[in-house]
mmCIF file of C-alpha atoms in Angstrom:
data_model
loop_
_atom_site.group_PDB
_atom_site.id
_atom_site.type_symbol
_atom_site.label_atom_id
_atom_site.label_comp_id
_atom_site.label_asym_id
_atom_site.label_seq_id
_atom_site.Cartn_x
_atom_site.Cartn_y
_atom_site.Cartn_z
ATOM 1 C CA MET A 1 -0.031 -0.056 0.067
ATOM 2 C CA SER A 2 1.499 3.313 -1.210
ATOM 3 C CA PRO A 3 1.503 6.255 1.277
ATOM 4 C CA GLU A 4 1.708 8.564 -1.650
ATOM 5 C CA ILE A 5 -1.750 7.873 -2.837
ATOM 6 C CA ILE A 6 -3.463 11.251 -2.381
ATOM 7 C CA ILE A 7 -7.275 11.390 -1.719
ATOM 8 C CA PRO A 8 -9.130 14.384 -2.885
ATOM 9 C CA PRO A 9 -11.835 15.891 -0.701
ATOM 10 C CA LEU A 10 -15.538 15.524 -1.562
ATOM 11 C CA PRO A 11 -17.286 18.491 -3.325
ATOM 12 C CA PRO A 12 -19.710 20.125 -0.780
ATOM 13 C CA SER A 13 -22.317 19.465 -2.790
ATOM 14 C CA SER A 14 -22.324 15.862 -2.553
ATOM 15 C CA LEU A 15 -22.284 15.671 1.252
ATOM 16 C CA PRO A 16 -25.254 14.341 3.269
ATOM 17 C CA LYS A 17 -27.234 17.231 4.738
ATOM 18 C CA TYR A 18 -26.557 15.942 8.246
ATOM 19 C CA LEU A 19 -23.708 13.901 9.689
ATOM 20 C CA TYR A 20 -23.563 12.466 13.167
ATOM 21 C CA ARG A 21 -20.761 11.899 15.746
ATOM 22 C CA ILE A 22 -20.795 9.969 18.886
ATOM 23 C CA HIS A 23 -18.771 11.856 21.624
ATOM 24 C CA TYR A 24 -17.659 11.049 25.068
ATOM 25 C CA PRO A 25 -15.079 12.511 27.353
ATOM 26 C CA ARG A 26 -12.200 10.102 26.771
ATOM 27 C CA SER A 27 -12.312 10.503 22.934
ATOM 28 C CA TRP A 28 -9.194 11.861 21.237
ATOM 29 C CA THR A 29 -11.171 14.221 19.306
ATOM 30 C CA THR A 30 -11.932 17.172 21.795
ATOM 31 C CA TYR A 31 -15.077 19.089 21.741
ATOM 32 C CA SER A 32 -15.617 22.600 23.243
ATOM 33 C CA PRO A 33 -19.180 24.078 23.153
ATOM 34 C CA ASP A 34 -17.671 27.599 22.389
ATOM 35 C CA ILE A 35 -16.691 28.595 18.899
ATOM 36 C CA LEU A 36 -13.837 25.903 18.474
ATOM 37 C CA GLY A 37 -16.228 23.053 18.652
ATOM 38 C CA PHE A 38 -14.439 19.559 17.481
ATOM 39 C CA ARG A 39 -10.766 19.467 17.127
ATOM 40 C CA ALA A 40 -8.746 16.461 15.891
ATOM 41 C CA LYS A 41 -6.156 15.057 17.779
ATOM 42 C CA ASP A 42 -3.232 15.636 15.238
ATOM 43 C CA LEU A 43 -3.218 19.254 14.230
ATOM 44 C CA THR A 44 0.296 19.287 13.241
ATOM 45 C CA THR A 45 0.502 16.995 10.241
ATOM 46 C CA MET A 46 0.247 19.162 7.108
ATOM 47 C CA GLY A 47 -0.329 18.318 3.332
ATOM 48 C CA PRO A 48 -3.030 16.344 1.506
ATOM 49 C CA ALA A 49 -4.797 13.362 2.731
ATOM 50 C CA THR A 50 -3.506 10.256 1.882
ATOM 51 C CA ILE A 51 -4.451 6.389 1.846
ATOM 52 C CA SER A 52 -1.971 5.475 4.620
ATOM 53 C CA GLN A 53 -3.332 8.305 6.918
ATOM 54 C CA PHE A 54 -6.765 6.817 6.393
ATOM 55 C CA THR A 55 -5.339 3.269 7.303
ATOM 56 C CA ASN A 56 -3.901 4.707 10.389
ATOM 57 C CA HIS A 57 -7.418 6.455 11.242
ATOM 58 C CA LEU A 58 -9.022 2.896 10.839
ATOM 59 C CA GLN A 59 -6.610 1.596 13.445
ATOM 60 C CA TRP A 60 -7.820 3.933 16.112
ATOM 61 C CA LYS A 61 -7.749 1.291 18.731
ATOM 62 C CA ILE A 62 -3.915 1.403 18.884
ATOM 63 C CA ASN A 63 -3.783 5.116 19.628
ATOM 64 C CA ILE A 64 -2.352 6.486 16.522
ATOM 65 C CA PRO A 65 -3.148 10.155 16.720
ATOM 66 C CA SER A 66 -5.318 11.297 13.625
ATOM 67 C CA ARG A 67 -6.176 14.420 11.892
ATOM 68 C CA PHE A 68 -9.500 13.277 10.886
ATOM 69 C CA ILE A 69 -12.813 13.243 12.882
ATOM 70 C CA SER A 70 -15.043 10.327 12.275
ATOM 71 C CA THR A 71 -18.756 11.036 11.500
ATOM 72 C CA LEU A 72 -21.601 8.878 10.165
ATOM 73 C CA SER A 73 -24.377 9.723 7.686
ATOM 74 C CA SER A 74 -26.727 7.236 9.427
ATOM 75 C CA LYS A 75 -28.286 8.416 12.958
ATOM 76 C CA SER A 76 -29.645 4.767 13.542
ATOM 77 C CA TYR A 77 -26.190 3.314 12.974
ATOM 78 C CA ALA A 78 -24.377 5.983 15.088
ATOM 79 C CA ILE A 79 -26.706 5.123 17.888
ATOM 80 C CA SER A 80 -26.100 1.482 17.302
ATOM 81 C CA TRP A 81 -22.289 1.935 17.400
ATOM 82 C CA ALA A 82 -22.594 4.012 20.615
ATOM 83 C CA ARG A 83 -24.207 1.271 22.312
ATOM 84 C CA SER A 84 -21.313 -0.892 21.624
ATOM 85 C CA LEU A 85 -18.989 1.295 23.531
ATOM 86 C CA GLU A 86 -17.523 0.365 26.998
ATOM 87 C CA GLN A 87 -18.351 3.861 28.052
ATOM 88 C CA TYR A 88 -22.231 3.199 27.301
ATOM 89 C CA LYS A 89 -22.276 -0.158 28.725
ATOM 90 C CA ASN A 90 -20.907 1.290 31.941
ATOM 91 C CA SER A 91 -23.914 2.731 33.791
ATOM 92 C CA GLU A 92 -21.758 5.100 35.710
ATOM 93 C CA THR A 93 -20.527 6.821 32.390
ATOM 94 C CA ARG A 94 -23.364 6.015 29.874
ATOM 95 C CA ASP A 95 -24.879 9.516 30.400
ATOM 96 C CA THR A 96 -21.594 11.093 29.182
ATOM 97 C CA VAL A 97 -21.991 9.486 25.703
ATOM 98 C CA ARG A 98 -23.633 11.994 23.499
ATOM 99 C CA LEU A 99 -25.242 11.897 19.965
ATOM 100 C CA MET A 100 -23.935 15.137 17.864
ATOM 101 C CA THR A 101 -25.892 16.216 14.911
ATOM 102 C CA ILE A 102 -23.626 18.185 12.462
ATOM 103 C CA GLN A 103 -25.175 20.235 9.684
ATOM 104 C CA THR A 104 -22.797 19.963 6.738
ATOM 105 C CA GLU A 105 -23.834 23.117 5.087
ATOM 106 C CA GLY A 106 -20.663 25.496 4.990
ATOM 107 C CA LEU A 107 -18.065 22.570 5.579
ATOM 108 C CA GLY A 108 -15.080 23.084 3.388
ATOM 109 C CA GLY A 109 -11.401 24.118 3.249
ATOM 110 C CA PRO A 110 -9.724 23.891 5.420
ATOM 111 C CA MET A 111 -12.275 21.424 6.931
ATOM 112 C CA PHE A 112 -12.295 19.101 4.091
ATOM 113 C CA VAL A 113 -14.606 16.069 4.131
ATOM 114 C CA TYR A 114 -13.952 12.559 2.818
ATOM 115 C CA ASN A 115 -16.034 9.453 2.488
ATOM 116 C CA MET A 116 -13.663 6.612 3.870
ATOM 117 C CA LYS A 117 -14.931 3.579 1.476
ATOM 118 C CA GLN A 118 -15.048 5.901 -1.552
ATOM 119 C CA ALA A 119 -11.494 6.905 -1.051
ATOM 120 C CA PHE A 120 -10.293 3.073 -0.670
ATOM 121 C CA GLU A 121 -12.238 2.215 -3.756
ATOM 122 C CA GLY A 122 -11.229 5.147 -5.876
ATOM 123 C CA ALA A 123 -7.545 4.329 -5.145
ATOM 124 C CA GLY A 124 -8.217 0.772 -6.229
ATOM 125 C CA ILE A 125 -6.940 -0.777 -3.218
ATOM 126 C CA LEU A 126 -8.281 -2.502 0.082
ATOM 127 C CA PRO A 127 -7.276 -1.853 3.483
ATOM 128 C CA PRO A 128 -5.660 -4.747 5.404
ATOM 129 C CA GLU A 129 -8.083 -7.587 5.961
ATOM 130 C CA ASP A 130 -8.433 -6.974 9.696
ATOM 131 C CA LEU A 131 -9.646 -3.524 9.058
ATOM 132 C CA MET A 132 -12.319 -4.413 6.448
ATOM 133 C CA GLU A 133 -15.043 -4.447 9.087
ATOM 134 C CA TYR A 134 -14.441 -0.876 9.878
ATOM 135 C CA LEU A 135 -14.897 0.336 6.228
ATOM 136 C CA ARG A 136 -18.406 1.460 5.716
ATOM 137 C CA ASP A 137 -20.472 3.593 3.349
ATOM 138 C CA GLU A 138 -21.577 5.754 6.190
ATOM 139 C CA GLU A 139 -18.383 6.915 7.581
ATOM 140 C CA TYR A 140 -17.272 10.510 6.655
ATOM 141 C CA LEU A 141 -13.926 11.884 7.916
ATOM 142 C CA ILE A 142 -13.556 15.647 8.560
ATOM 143 C CA LEU A 143 -10.334 17.093 8.360
ATOM 144 C CA TYR A 144 -8.974 18.994 11.501
ATOM 145 C CA GLY A 145 -12.060 20.413 13.173
ATOM 146 C CA ILE A 146 -15.789 21.080 13.172
ATOM 147 C CA PRO A 147 -16.950 24.625 14.153
ATOM 148 C CA ALA A 148 -19.427 24.491 17.157
ATOM 149 C CA SER A 149 -21.765 26.620 15.108
ATOM 150 C CA ARG A 150 -22.231 23.390 12.822
ATOM 151 C CA VAL A 151 -23.431 21.307 15.918
ATOM 152 C CA ILE A 152 -27.022 21.816 15.917
ATOM 153 C CA ARG A 153 -28.217 19.184 18.122
ATOM 154 C CA ILE A 154 -26.664 17.375 21.449
ATOM 155 C CA GLU A 155 -28.655 14.337 22.599
ATOM 156 C CA GLY A 156 -28.247 11.385 25.096
ATOM 157 C CA ILE A 157 -28.107 7.940 23.388
ATOM 158 C CA ASP A 158 -31.202 6.766 25.023
ATOM 159 C CA THR A 159 -33.186 10.010 24.551
ATOM 160 C CA ALA A 160 -32.367 10.800 20.876
ATOM 161 C CA VAL A 161 -35.334 11.900 18.843
ATOM 162 C CA ASP A 162 -36.978 9.449 16.156
ATOM 163 C CA VAL A 163 -34.312 8.923 13.495
ATOM 164 C CA THR A 164 -36.856 9.596 10.890
ATOM 165 C CA ALA A 165 -37.898 12.919 12.359
ATOM 166 C CA PRO A 166 -36.634 16.007 10.565
ATOM 167 C CA VAL A 167 -33.925 18.023 12.158
ATOM 168 C CA THR A 168 -34.330 21.828 12.433
ATOM 169 C CA THR A 169 -31.648 24.266 12.007
ATOM 170 C CA LYS A 170 -32.017 25.550 15.493
ATOM 171 C CA ILE A 171 -28.971 24.850 17.563
ATOM 172 C CA GLU A 172 -30.425 22.619 20.470
ATOM 173 C CA ARG A 173 -27.946 23.073 23.435
ATOM 174 C CA THR A 174 -27.528 24.949 26.390
ATOM 175 C CA ASP A 175 -25.498 27.918 25.447
ATOM 176 C CA THR A 176 -27.403 30.587 23.464
ATOM 177 C CA ILE A 177 -24.766 32.679 21.745
ATOM 178 C CA ASP A 178 -25.342 33.236 18.110
ATOM 179 C CA ARG A 179 -21.913 32.479 16.359
ATOM 180 C CA THR A 180 -23.179 31.378 12.887
ATOM 181 C CA LYS A 181 -22.161 34.614 10.934
ATOM 182 C CA THR A 182 -18.729 34.755 12.430
ATOM 183 C CA THR A 183 -17.963 31.257 11.995
ATOM 184 C CA GLN A 184 -19.308 31.459 8.341
ATOM 185 C CA GLU A 185 -16.946 34.255 7.637
ATOM 186 C CA CYS A 186 -14.098 32.099 8.696
ATOM 187 C CA ILE A 187 -15.021 29.368 6.591
ATOM 188 C CA ASP A 188 -15.558 31.538 3.608
ATOM 189 C CA SER A 189 -12.237 32.923 3.924
ATOM 190 C CA GLY A 190 -10.707 29.738 3.406
ATOM 191 C CA ALA A 191 -12.623 28.738 0.418
ATOM 192 C CA GLU A 192 -9.821 29.168 -1.928
ATOM 193 C CA LEU A 193 -7.031 27.316 0.044
ATOM 194 C CA ASN A 194 -4.569 25.257 -1.617
ATOM 195 C CA MET A 195 -4.963 21.656 -0.793
ATOM 196 C CA VAL A 196 -1.276 21.095 -0.565
ATOM 197 C CA ASP A 197 -1.506 22.808 2.915
ATOM 198 C CA PRO A 198 -5.218 22.720 4.322
ATOM 199 C CA ARG A 199 -3.517 23.325 7.882
ATOM 200 C CA LYS A 200 -2.680 26.799 7.044
ATOM 201 C CA GLY A 201 -6.332 27.738 6.567
ATOM 202 C CA PHE A 202 -7.097 26.052 10.106
ATOM 203 C CA ASP A 203 -4.388 27.992 11.856
ATOM 204 C CA GLU A 204 -5.905 31.275 10.433
ATOM 205 C CA PHE A 205 -9.334 30.234 11.731
ATOM 206 C CA ILE A 206 -7.964 29.554 14.970
ATOM 207 C CA ARG A 207 -6.190 32.842 15.227
ATOM 208 C CA GLY A 208 -9.398 34.661 14.042
ATOM 209 C CA MET A 209 -11.388 33.072 16.867
ATOM 210 C CA GLU A 210 -8.796 33.811 19.297
ATOM 211 C CA THR A 211 -8.711 37.475 18.292
ATOM 212 C CA LEU A 212 -12.668 37.533 18.391
ATOM 213 C CA CYS A 213 -12.569 36.132 21.791
ATOM 214 C CA LEU A 214 -10.006 38.728 23.051
ATOM 215 C CA GLU A 215 -12.374 41.547 21.514
ATOM 216 C CA MET A 216 -15.434 40.119 23.109
ATOM 217 C CA LYS A 217 -13.770 40.050 26.513
ATOM 218 C CA THR A 218 -12.678 43.753 25.973
ATOM 219 C CA ILE A 219 -16.255 44.648 25.346
ATOM 220 C CA VAL A 220 -17.404 42.912 28.484
ATOM 221 C CA GLU A 221 -14.846 44.699 30.580
ATOM 222 C CA SER A 222 -15.831 47.959 28.840
ATOM 223 C CA PHE A 223 -19.528 47.347 29.774
ATOM 224 C CA LYS A 224 -18.625 46.654 33.415
ATOM 225 C CA LEU A 225 -16.650 49.845 33.658
ATOM 226 C CA LEU A 226 -19.461 51.866 32.269
ATOM 227 C CA SER A 227 -21.836 49.991 34.606
ATOM 228 C CA SER A 228 -19.779 50.980 37.633
ATOM 229 C CA HIS A 229 -19.593 54.753 36.553
ATOM 230 C CA THR A 230 -23.240 54.877 36.060
ATOM 231 C CA GLN A 231 -24.068 53.488 39.612
ATOM 232 C CA ALA A 232 -21.554 56.156 40.829
ATOM 233 C CA ILE A 233 -23.426 58.957 39.170
ATOM 234 C CA VAL A 234 -26.647 57.536 40.445
ATOM 235 C CA CYS A 235 -25.368 57.346 44.005
ATOM 236 C CA ALA A 236 -24.096 61.003 43.740
ATOM 237 C CA VAL A 237 -27.396 62.152 42.468
#
């Protein structure tokens, strides 16, 4: 199997409307409900995606850091897979396993999306025999990260809504900050990225978010200062 076989990302128009990810605290892919959302374990490897990287990703049980985030196009299969996890089978950690619904609209460079099975078939090769069971039509890999604004629903495995029910675009979670516009601008700014170095765009995305957070902090401090001045004036009167 040649590590030089490069895999092109899927065109955004070919993606399912929604993808699903099972998340739990010990997952190598971290999740933050703020702007950053999901972040892959490996954020340092650069260059285009290759078959060898996909093969390593399939071997997640041997702890090879991956720059891809696994998602599934089937909600029912995602729930079934979640129920096979030790974290779910353990009654003490079951409630920490969550089903995340991801809206794919707006995903693109540097957050390129790949279909695992299509990648191997397109390259004309098969993964090692012991990994064949993990190669499924439903699995889509997302490079580097998924903005929190694309996570539109977070559910418990046993409280998930009917898999046939339509998903609204309303973000169903505890925080109420609307970040859609800001995140979309960051995504749009990377639309013309060169596939040779998609990480560059992700670095710019992170720096932009850090700058935004600092600006928001400054605004909050300004309001606090204004409030204290207003109270002082009222007391003086």
